Coordinates of N, CA and C in Angstrom, one line a residue:
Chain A
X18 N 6.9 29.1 -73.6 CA 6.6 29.5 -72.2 C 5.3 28.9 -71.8
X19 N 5.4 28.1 -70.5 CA 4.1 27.5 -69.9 C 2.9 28.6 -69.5
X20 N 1.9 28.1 -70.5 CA 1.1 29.7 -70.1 C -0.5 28.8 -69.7
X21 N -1.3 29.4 -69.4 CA -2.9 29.3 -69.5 C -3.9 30.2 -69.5
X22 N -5.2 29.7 -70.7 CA -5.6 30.8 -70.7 C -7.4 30.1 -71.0
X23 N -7.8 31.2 -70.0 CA -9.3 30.6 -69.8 C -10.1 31.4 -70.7
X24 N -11.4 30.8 -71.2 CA -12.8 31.7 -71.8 C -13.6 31.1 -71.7
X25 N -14.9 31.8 -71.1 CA -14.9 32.9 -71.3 C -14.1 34.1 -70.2
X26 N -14.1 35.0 -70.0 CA -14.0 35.8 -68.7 C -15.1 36.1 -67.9
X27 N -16.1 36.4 -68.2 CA -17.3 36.2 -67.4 C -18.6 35.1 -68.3
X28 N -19.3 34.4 -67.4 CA -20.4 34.2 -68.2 C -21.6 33.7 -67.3
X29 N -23.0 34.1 -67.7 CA -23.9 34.6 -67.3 C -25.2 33.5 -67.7
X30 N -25.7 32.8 -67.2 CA -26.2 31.8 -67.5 C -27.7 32.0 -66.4
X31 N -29.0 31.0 -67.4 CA -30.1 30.8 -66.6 C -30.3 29.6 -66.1
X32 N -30.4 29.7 -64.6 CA -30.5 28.4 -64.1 C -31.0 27.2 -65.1
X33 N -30.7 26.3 -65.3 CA -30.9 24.8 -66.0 C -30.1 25.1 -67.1
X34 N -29.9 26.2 -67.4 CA -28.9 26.5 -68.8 C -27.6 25.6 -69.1
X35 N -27.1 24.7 -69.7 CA -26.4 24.1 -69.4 C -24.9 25.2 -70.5
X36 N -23.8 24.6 -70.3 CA -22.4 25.5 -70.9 C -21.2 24.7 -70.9
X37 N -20.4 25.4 -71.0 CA -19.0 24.9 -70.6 C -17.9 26.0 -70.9
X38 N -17.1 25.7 -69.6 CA -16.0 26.8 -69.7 C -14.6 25.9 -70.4
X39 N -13.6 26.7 -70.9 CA -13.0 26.4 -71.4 C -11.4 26.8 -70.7
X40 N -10.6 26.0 -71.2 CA -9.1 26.4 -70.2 C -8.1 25.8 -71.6
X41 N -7.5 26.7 -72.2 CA -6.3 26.4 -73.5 C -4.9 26.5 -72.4
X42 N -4.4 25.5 -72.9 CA -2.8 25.4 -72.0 C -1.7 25.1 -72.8
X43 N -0.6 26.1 -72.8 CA 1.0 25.0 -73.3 C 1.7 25.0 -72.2
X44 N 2.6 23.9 -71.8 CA 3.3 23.7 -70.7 C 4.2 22.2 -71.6
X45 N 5.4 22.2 -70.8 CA 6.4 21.4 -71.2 C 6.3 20.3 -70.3
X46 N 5.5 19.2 -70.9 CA 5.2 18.3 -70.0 C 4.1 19.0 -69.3
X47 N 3.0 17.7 -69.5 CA 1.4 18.0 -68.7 C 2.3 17.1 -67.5
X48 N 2.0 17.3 -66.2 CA 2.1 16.6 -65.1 C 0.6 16.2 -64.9
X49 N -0.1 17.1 -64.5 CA -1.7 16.9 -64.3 C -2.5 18.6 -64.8
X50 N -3.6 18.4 -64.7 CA -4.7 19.6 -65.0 C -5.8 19.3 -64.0
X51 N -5.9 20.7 -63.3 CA -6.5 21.0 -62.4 C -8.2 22.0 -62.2
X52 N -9.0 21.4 -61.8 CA -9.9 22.8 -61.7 C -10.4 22.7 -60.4
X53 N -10.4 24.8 -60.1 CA -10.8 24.8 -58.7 C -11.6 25.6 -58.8
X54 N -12.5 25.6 -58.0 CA -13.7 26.7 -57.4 C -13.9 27.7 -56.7
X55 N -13.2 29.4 -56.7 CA -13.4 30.4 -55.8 C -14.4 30.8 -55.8
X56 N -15.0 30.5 -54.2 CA -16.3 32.1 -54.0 C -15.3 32.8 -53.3
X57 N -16.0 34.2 -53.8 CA -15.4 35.6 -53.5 C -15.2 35.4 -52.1
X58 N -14.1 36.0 -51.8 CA -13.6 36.2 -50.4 C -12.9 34.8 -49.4
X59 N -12.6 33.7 -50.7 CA -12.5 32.4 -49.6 C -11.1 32.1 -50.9
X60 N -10.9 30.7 -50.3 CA -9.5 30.2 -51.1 C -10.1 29.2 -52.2
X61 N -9.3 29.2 -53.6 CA -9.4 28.0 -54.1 C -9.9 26.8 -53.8
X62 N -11.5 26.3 -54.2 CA -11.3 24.9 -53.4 C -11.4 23.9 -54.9
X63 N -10.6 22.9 -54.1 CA -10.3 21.7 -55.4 C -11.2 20.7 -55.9
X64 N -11.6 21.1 -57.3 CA -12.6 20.0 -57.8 C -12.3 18.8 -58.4
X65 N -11.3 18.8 -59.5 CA -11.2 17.9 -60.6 C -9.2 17.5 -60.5
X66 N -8.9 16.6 -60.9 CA -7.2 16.2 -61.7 C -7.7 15.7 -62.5
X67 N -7.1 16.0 -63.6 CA -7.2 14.9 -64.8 C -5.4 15.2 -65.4
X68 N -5.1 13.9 -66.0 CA -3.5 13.7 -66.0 C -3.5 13.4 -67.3
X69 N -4.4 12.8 -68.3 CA -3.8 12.6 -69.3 C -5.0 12.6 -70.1
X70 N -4.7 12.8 -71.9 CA -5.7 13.7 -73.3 C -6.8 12.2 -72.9
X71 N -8.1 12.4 -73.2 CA -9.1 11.5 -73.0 C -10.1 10.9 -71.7
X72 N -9.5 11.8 -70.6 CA -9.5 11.4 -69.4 C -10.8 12.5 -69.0
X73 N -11.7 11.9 -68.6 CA -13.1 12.7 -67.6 C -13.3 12.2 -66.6
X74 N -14.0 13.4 -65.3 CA -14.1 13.0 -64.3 C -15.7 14.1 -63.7
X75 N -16.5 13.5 -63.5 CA -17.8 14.1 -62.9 C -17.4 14.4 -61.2
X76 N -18.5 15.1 -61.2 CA -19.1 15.5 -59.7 C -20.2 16.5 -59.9
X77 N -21.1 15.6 -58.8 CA -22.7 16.4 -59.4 C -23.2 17.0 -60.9
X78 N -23.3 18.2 -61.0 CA -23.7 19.0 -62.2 C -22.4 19.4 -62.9
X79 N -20.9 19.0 -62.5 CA -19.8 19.5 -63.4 C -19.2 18.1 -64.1
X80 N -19.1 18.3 -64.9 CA -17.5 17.3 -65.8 C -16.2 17.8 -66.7
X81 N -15.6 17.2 -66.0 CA -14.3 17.9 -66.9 C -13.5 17.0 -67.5
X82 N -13.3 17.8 -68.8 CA -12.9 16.5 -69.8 C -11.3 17.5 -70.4
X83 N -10.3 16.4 -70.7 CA -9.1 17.1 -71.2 C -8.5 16.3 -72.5
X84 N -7.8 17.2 -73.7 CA -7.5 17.2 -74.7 C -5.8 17.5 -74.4
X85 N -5.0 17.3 -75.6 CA -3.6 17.1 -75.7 C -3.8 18.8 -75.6
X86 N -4.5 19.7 -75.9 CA -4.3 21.5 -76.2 C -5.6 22.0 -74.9
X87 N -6.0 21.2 -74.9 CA -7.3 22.4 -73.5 C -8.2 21.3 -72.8
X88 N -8.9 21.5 -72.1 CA -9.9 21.1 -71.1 C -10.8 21.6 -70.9
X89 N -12.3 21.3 -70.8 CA -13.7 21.6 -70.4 C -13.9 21.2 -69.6
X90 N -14.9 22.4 -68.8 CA -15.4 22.1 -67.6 C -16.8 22.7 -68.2
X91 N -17.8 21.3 -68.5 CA -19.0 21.2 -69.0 C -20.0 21.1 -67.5
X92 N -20.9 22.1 -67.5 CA -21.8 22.4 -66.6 C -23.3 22.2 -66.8
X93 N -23.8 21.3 -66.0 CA -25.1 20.9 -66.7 C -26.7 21.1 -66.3
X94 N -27.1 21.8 -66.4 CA -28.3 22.2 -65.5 C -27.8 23.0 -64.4
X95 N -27.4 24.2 -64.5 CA -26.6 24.5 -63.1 C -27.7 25.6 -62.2
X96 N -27.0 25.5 -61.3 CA -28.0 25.8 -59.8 C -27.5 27.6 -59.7
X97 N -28.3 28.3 -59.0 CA -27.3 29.8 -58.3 C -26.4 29.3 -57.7
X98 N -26.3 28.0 -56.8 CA -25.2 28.1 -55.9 C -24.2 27.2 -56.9
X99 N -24.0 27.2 -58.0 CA -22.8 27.1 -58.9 C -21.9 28.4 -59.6
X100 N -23.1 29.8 -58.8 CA -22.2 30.5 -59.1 C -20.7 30.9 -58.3
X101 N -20.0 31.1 -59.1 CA -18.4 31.4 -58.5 C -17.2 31.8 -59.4
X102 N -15.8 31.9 -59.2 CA -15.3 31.8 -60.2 C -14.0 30.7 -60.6
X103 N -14.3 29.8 -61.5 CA -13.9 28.2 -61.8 C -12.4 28.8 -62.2
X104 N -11.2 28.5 -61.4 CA -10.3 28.4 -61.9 C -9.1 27.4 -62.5
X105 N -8.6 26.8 -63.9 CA -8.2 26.1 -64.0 C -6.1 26.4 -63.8
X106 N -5.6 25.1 -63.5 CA -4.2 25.4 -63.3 C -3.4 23.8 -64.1
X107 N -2.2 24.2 -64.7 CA -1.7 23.0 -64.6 C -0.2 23.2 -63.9
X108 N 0.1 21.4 -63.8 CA 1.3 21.4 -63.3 C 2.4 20.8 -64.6
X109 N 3.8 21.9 -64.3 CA 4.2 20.9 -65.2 C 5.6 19.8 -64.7
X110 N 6.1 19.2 -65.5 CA 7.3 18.7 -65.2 C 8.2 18.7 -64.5
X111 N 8.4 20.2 -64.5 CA 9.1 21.1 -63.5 C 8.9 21.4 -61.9
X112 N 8.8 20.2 -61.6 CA 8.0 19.1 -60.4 C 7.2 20.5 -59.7
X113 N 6.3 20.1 -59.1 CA 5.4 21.2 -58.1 C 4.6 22.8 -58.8
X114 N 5.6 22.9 -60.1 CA 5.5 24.2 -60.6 C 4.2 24.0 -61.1
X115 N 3.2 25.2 -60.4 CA 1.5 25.5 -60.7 C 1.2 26.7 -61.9
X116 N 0.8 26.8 -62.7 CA -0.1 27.9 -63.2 C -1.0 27.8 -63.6
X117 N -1.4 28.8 -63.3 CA -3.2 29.0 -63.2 C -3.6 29.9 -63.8
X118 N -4.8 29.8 -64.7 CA -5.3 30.6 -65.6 C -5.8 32.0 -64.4
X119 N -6.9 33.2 -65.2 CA -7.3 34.0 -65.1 C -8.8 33.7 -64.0
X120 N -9.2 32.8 -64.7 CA -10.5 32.2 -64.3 C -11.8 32.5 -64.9
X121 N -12.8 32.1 -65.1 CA -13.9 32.0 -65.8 C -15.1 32.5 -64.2
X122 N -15.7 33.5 -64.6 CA -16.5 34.0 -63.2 C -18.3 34.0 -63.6
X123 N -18.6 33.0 -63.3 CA -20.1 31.8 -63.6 C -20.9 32.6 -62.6
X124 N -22.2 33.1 -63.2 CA -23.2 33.5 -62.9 C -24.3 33.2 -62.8
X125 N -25.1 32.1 -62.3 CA -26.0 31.1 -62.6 C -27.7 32.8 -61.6
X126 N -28.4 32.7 -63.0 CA -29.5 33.9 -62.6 C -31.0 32.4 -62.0
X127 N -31.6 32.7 -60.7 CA -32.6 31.9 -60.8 C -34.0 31.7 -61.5
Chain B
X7 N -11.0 22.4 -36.7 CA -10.4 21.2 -37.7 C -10.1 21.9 -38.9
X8 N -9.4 23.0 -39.1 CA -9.3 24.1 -40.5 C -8.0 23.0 -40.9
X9 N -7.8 22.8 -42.6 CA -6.8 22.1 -42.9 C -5.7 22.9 -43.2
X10 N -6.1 24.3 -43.7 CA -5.0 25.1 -44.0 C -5.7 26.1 -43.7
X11 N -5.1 27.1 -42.2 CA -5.0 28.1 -41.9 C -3.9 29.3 -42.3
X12 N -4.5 30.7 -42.3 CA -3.5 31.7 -42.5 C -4.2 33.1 -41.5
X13 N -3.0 33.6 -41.1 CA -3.1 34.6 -40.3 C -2.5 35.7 -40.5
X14 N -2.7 37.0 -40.3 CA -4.3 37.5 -40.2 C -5.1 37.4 -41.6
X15 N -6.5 37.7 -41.4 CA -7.2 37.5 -42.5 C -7.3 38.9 -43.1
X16 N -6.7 40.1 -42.7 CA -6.7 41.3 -43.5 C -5.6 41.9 -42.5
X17 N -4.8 42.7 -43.9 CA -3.9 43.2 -42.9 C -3.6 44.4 -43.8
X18 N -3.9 45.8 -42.6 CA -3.4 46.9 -43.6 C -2.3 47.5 -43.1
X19 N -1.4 48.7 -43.5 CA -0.4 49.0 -43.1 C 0.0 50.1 -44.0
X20 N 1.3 50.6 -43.5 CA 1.6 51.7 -44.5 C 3.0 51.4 -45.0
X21 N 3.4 52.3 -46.3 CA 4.7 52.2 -47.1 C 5.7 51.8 -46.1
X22 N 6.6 51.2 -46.8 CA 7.6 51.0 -45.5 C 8.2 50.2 -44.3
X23 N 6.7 49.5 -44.2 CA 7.1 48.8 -43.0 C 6.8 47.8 -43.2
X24 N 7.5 46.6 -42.3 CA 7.4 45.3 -42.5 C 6.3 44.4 -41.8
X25 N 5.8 43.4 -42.1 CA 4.8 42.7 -42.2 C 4.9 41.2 -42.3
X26 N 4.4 40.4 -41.3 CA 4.4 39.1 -41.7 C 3.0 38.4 -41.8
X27 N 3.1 37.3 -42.3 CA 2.3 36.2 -42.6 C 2.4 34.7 -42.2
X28 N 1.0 34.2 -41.5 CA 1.6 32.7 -41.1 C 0.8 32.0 -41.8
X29 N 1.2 30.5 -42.0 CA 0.2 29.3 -42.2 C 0.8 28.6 -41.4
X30 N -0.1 27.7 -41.7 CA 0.1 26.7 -40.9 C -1.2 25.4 -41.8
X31 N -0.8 24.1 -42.0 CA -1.5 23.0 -42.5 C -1.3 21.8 -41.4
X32 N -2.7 21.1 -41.4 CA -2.9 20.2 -40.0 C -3.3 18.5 -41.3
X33 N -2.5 18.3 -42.4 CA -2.8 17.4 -43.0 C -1.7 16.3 -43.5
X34 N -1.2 16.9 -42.8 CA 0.6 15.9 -42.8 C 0.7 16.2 -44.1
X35 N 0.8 17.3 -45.4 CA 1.4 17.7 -46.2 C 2.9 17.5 -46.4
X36 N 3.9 17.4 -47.2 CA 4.9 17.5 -47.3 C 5.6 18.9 -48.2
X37 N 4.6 19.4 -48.9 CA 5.2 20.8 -49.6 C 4.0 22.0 -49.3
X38 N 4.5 23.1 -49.2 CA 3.4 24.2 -48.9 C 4.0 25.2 -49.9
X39 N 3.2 26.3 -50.0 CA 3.6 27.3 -51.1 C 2.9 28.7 -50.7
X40 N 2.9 29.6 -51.4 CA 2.9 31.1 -51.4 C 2.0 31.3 -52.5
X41 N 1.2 31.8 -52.7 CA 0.8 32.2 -53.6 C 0.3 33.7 -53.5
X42 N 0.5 35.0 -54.7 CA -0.2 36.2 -55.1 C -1.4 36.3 -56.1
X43 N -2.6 36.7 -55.5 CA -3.6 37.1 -56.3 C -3.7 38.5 -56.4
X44 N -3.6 39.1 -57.9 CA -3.7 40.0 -58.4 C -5.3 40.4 -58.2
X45 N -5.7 42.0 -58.9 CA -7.1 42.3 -58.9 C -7.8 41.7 -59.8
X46 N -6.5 40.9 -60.7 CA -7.4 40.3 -61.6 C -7.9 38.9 -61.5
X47 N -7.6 38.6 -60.7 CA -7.5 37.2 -59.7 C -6.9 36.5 -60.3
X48 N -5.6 36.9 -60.9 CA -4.7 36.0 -61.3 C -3.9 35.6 -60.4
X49 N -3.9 34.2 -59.7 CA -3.2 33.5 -59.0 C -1.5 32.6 -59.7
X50 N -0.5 33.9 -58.8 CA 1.1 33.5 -59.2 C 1.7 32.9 -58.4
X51 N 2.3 31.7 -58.0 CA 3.0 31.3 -57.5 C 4.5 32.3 -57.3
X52 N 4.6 32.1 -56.0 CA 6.0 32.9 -55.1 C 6.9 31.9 -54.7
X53 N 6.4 30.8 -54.0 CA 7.4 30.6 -53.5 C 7.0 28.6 -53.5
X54 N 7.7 27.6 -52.9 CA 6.9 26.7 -52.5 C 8.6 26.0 -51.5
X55 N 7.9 25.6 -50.6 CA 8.5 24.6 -49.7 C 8.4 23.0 -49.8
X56 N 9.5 22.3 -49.7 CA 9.1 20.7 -49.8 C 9.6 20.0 -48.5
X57 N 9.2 20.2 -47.3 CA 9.4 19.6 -46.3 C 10.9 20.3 -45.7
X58 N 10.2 21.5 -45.2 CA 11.3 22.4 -44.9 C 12.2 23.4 -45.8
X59 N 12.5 22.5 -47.0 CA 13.4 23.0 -48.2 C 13.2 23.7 -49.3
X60 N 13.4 25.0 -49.9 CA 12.6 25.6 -50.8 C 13.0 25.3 -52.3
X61 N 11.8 24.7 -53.0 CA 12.0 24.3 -54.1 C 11.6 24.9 -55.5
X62 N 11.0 26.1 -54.9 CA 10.8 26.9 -55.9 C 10.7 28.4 -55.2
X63 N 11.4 29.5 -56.4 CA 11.5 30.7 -55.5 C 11.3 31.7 -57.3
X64 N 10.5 32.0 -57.1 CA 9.9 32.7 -58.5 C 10.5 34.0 -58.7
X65 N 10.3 34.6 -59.6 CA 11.1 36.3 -59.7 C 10.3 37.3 -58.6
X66 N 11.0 37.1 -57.4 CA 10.1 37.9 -56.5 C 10.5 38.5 -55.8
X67 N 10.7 40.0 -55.6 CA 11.9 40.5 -54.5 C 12.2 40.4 -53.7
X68 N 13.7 40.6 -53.0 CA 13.9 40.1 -52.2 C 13.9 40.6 -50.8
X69 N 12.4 41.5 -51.3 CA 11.7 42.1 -49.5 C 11.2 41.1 -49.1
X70 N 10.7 39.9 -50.0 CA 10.1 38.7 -49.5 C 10.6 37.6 -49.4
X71 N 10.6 37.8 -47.7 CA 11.0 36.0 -47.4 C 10.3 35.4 -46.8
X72 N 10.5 33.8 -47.3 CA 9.6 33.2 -46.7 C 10.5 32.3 -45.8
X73 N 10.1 31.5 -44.3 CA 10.1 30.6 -43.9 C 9.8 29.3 -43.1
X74 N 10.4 28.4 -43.2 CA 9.4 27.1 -42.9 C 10.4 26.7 -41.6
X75 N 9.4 26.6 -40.3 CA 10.0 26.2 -39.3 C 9.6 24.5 -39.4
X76 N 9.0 24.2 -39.4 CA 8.8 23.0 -39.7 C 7.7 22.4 -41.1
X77 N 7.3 21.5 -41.2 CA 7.0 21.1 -42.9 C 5.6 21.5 -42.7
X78 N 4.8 21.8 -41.4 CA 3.1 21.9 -41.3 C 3.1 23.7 -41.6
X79 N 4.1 24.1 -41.3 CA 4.1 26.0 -40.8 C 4.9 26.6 -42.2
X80 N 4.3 27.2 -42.9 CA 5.0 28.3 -43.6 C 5.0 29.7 -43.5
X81 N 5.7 30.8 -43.2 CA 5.6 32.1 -42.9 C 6.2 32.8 -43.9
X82 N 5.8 34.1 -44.2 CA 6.0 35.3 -45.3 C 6.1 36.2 -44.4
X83 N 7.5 36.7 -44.9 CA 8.0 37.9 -44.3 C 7.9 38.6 -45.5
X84 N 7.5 40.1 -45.3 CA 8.1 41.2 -46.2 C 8.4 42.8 -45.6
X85 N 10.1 42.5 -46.8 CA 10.1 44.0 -45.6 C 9.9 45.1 -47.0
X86 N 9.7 46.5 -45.8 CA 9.5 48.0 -46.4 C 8.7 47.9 -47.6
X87 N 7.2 47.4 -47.1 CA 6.5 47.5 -48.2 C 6.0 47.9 -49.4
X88 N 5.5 48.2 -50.4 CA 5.1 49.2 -51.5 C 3.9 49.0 -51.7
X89 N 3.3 50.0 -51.9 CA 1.9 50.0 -52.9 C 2.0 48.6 -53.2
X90 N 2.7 48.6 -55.0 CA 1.9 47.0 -55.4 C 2.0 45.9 -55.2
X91 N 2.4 46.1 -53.4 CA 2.2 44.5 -52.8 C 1.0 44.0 -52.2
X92 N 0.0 45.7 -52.6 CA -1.3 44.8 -52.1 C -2.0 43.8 -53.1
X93 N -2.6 42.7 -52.0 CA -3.0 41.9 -53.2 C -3.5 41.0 -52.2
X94 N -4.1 39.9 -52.8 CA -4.5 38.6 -51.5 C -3.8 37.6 -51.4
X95 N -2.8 37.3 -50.7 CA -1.9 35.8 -50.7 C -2.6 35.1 -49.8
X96 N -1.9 34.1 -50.9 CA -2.7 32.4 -50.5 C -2.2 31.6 -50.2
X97 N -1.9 31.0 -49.1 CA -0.8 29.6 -48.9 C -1.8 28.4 -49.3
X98 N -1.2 27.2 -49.7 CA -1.3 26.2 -50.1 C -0.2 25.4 -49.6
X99 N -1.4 24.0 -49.9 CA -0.3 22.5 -49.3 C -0.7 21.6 -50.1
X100 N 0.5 20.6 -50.1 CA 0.0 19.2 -51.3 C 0.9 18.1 -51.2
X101 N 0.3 17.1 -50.8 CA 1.1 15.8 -50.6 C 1.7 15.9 -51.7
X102 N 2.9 15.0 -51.5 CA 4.0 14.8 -52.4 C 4.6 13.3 -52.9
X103 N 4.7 13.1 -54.2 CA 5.0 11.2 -54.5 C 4.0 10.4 -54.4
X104 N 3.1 10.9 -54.3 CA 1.8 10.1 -54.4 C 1.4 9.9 -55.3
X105 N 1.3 11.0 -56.5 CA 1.0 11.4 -58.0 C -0.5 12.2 -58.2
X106 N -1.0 12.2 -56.7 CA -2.2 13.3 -56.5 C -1.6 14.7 -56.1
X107 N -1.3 15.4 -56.7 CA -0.7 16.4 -56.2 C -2.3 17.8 -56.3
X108 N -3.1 17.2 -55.7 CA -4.1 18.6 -56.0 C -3.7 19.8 -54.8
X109 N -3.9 20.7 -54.7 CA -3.4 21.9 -53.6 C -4.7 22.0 -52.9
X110 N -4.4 22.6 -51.4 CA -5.2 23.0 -50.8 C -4.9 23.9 -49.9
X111 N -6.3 25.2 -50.2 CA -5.8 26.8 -50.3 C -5.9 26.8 -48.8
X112 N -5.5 27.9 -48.1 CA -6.3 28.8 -46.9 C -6.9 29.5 -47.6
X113 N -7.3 30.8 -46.6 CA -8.6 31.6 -47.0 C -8.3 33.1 -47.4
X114 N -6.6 32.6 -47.4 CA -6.2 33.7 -47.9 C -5.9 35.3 -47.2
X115 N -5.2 36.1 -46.7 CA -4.9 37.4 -46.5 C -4.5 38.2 -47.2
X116 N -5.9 39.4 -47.1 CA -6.2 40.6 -47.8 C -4.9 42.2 -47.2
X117 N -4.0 42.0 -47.9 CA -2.6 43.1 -47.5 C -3.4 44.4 -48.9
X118 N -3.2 45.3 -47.6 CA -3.8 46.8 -48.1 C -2.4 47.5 -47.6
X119 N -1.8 48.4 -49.0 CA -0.8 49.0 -48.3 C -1.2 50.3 -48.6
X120 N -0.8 51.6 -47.8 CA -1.4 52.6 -48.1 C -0.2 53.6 -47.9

């Protein structure tokens, strides 16, 4: 069964603290792997694709790197306004079909 | 200039009655989708459209329908609501055959059923 599964569930970090959240996936056929960004009360917004094991992609203080079994989303020095909650999703084969983890809910303290 | 709008942005109601939902996407998308967040903010895919045509329809009752008058607009109908349909649905849109398929959310409608 195509499943995903993020950790931590919450985590709680001091500004410049650096981390990384984690996202384990099985899916039949990776199409791509996705991570998006909710602040409370707004929609998913889209950070990262990465399509295949070895593949990283930056922006600002985040990078996300993916393996044949999970993906990191390594956080580097992070700011308060990095808090939110980072949700990862993949697609599989099964053209368009999305699942999306639980999400990891980042608390960056000043 | 919103790329994916949804209407209303909270909607409450009681047992029973029916209730709709609109989007609408201003980005020449070719597929739109449905999505349920739970309280746990687990985000499930419902439904998705591919340029009018529905290409995915998940185990979802069938108080809920969705439809697409054209490929920019997707609408969620549901009839005679229940308690645990509250939750926050989220339409989404994503070019298609490109091989970028990243999604892009609205802002979501908060359904309180009481």
């Amino acid at each position: 069964e195509d499943q995903v599964t993020q950790s931590p569930e919450a985590l709680r970090l001091q500004e410049g603290e650096s981390s990384s959240l984690n996202c384990s996936y099985t899916v039949s056929g990776l199409r791509g792997l996705f991570w998006y960004r909710q602040d409370p009360g707004k929609g998913p917004e889209f950070l990262f694709t990465l399509y295949s094991a070895g593949e990283e992609k930056e922006k600002e203080r985040l990078k996300a790197t993916l393996t044949k079994k999970e993906s990191f989303l390594h956080i580097t020095a992070p700011k308060p306004e990095d808090s939110a909650t980072y949700l990862c999703a993949v697609q599989s084969h099964n053209f368009n079909k999305f699942y999306f983890g639980s999400g990891t809910k980042l608390n960056v303290k000043p | 200039d919103t790329a994916v709008s949804q209407t209303p942005k909270y909607l409450v109601t009681q047992m029973g009655n029916d209730k709709s939902i609109k989007c609408e996407q201003n980005l020449g998308h070719d597929t739109m989708y449905w999505y349920k967040q739970d309280s746990k903010k687990f985000l499930k895919i419902m439904f998705s459209y591919n340029n009018k045509e529905l290409i995915i329809n998940e185990t979802v009752p069938n108080r809920f329908s969705p439809k697409s008058p054209d490929k920019a607009h997707l609408n969620l109908h549901i009839n005679s609501l229940e308690l645990g349909d509250s939750a926050v649905y989220f339409c989404a849109s994503s070019p298609t055959g490109t091989g970028n398929n990243e999604q892009f959310f609205g802002p979501g409608t908060r359904l309180t059923v009481l």
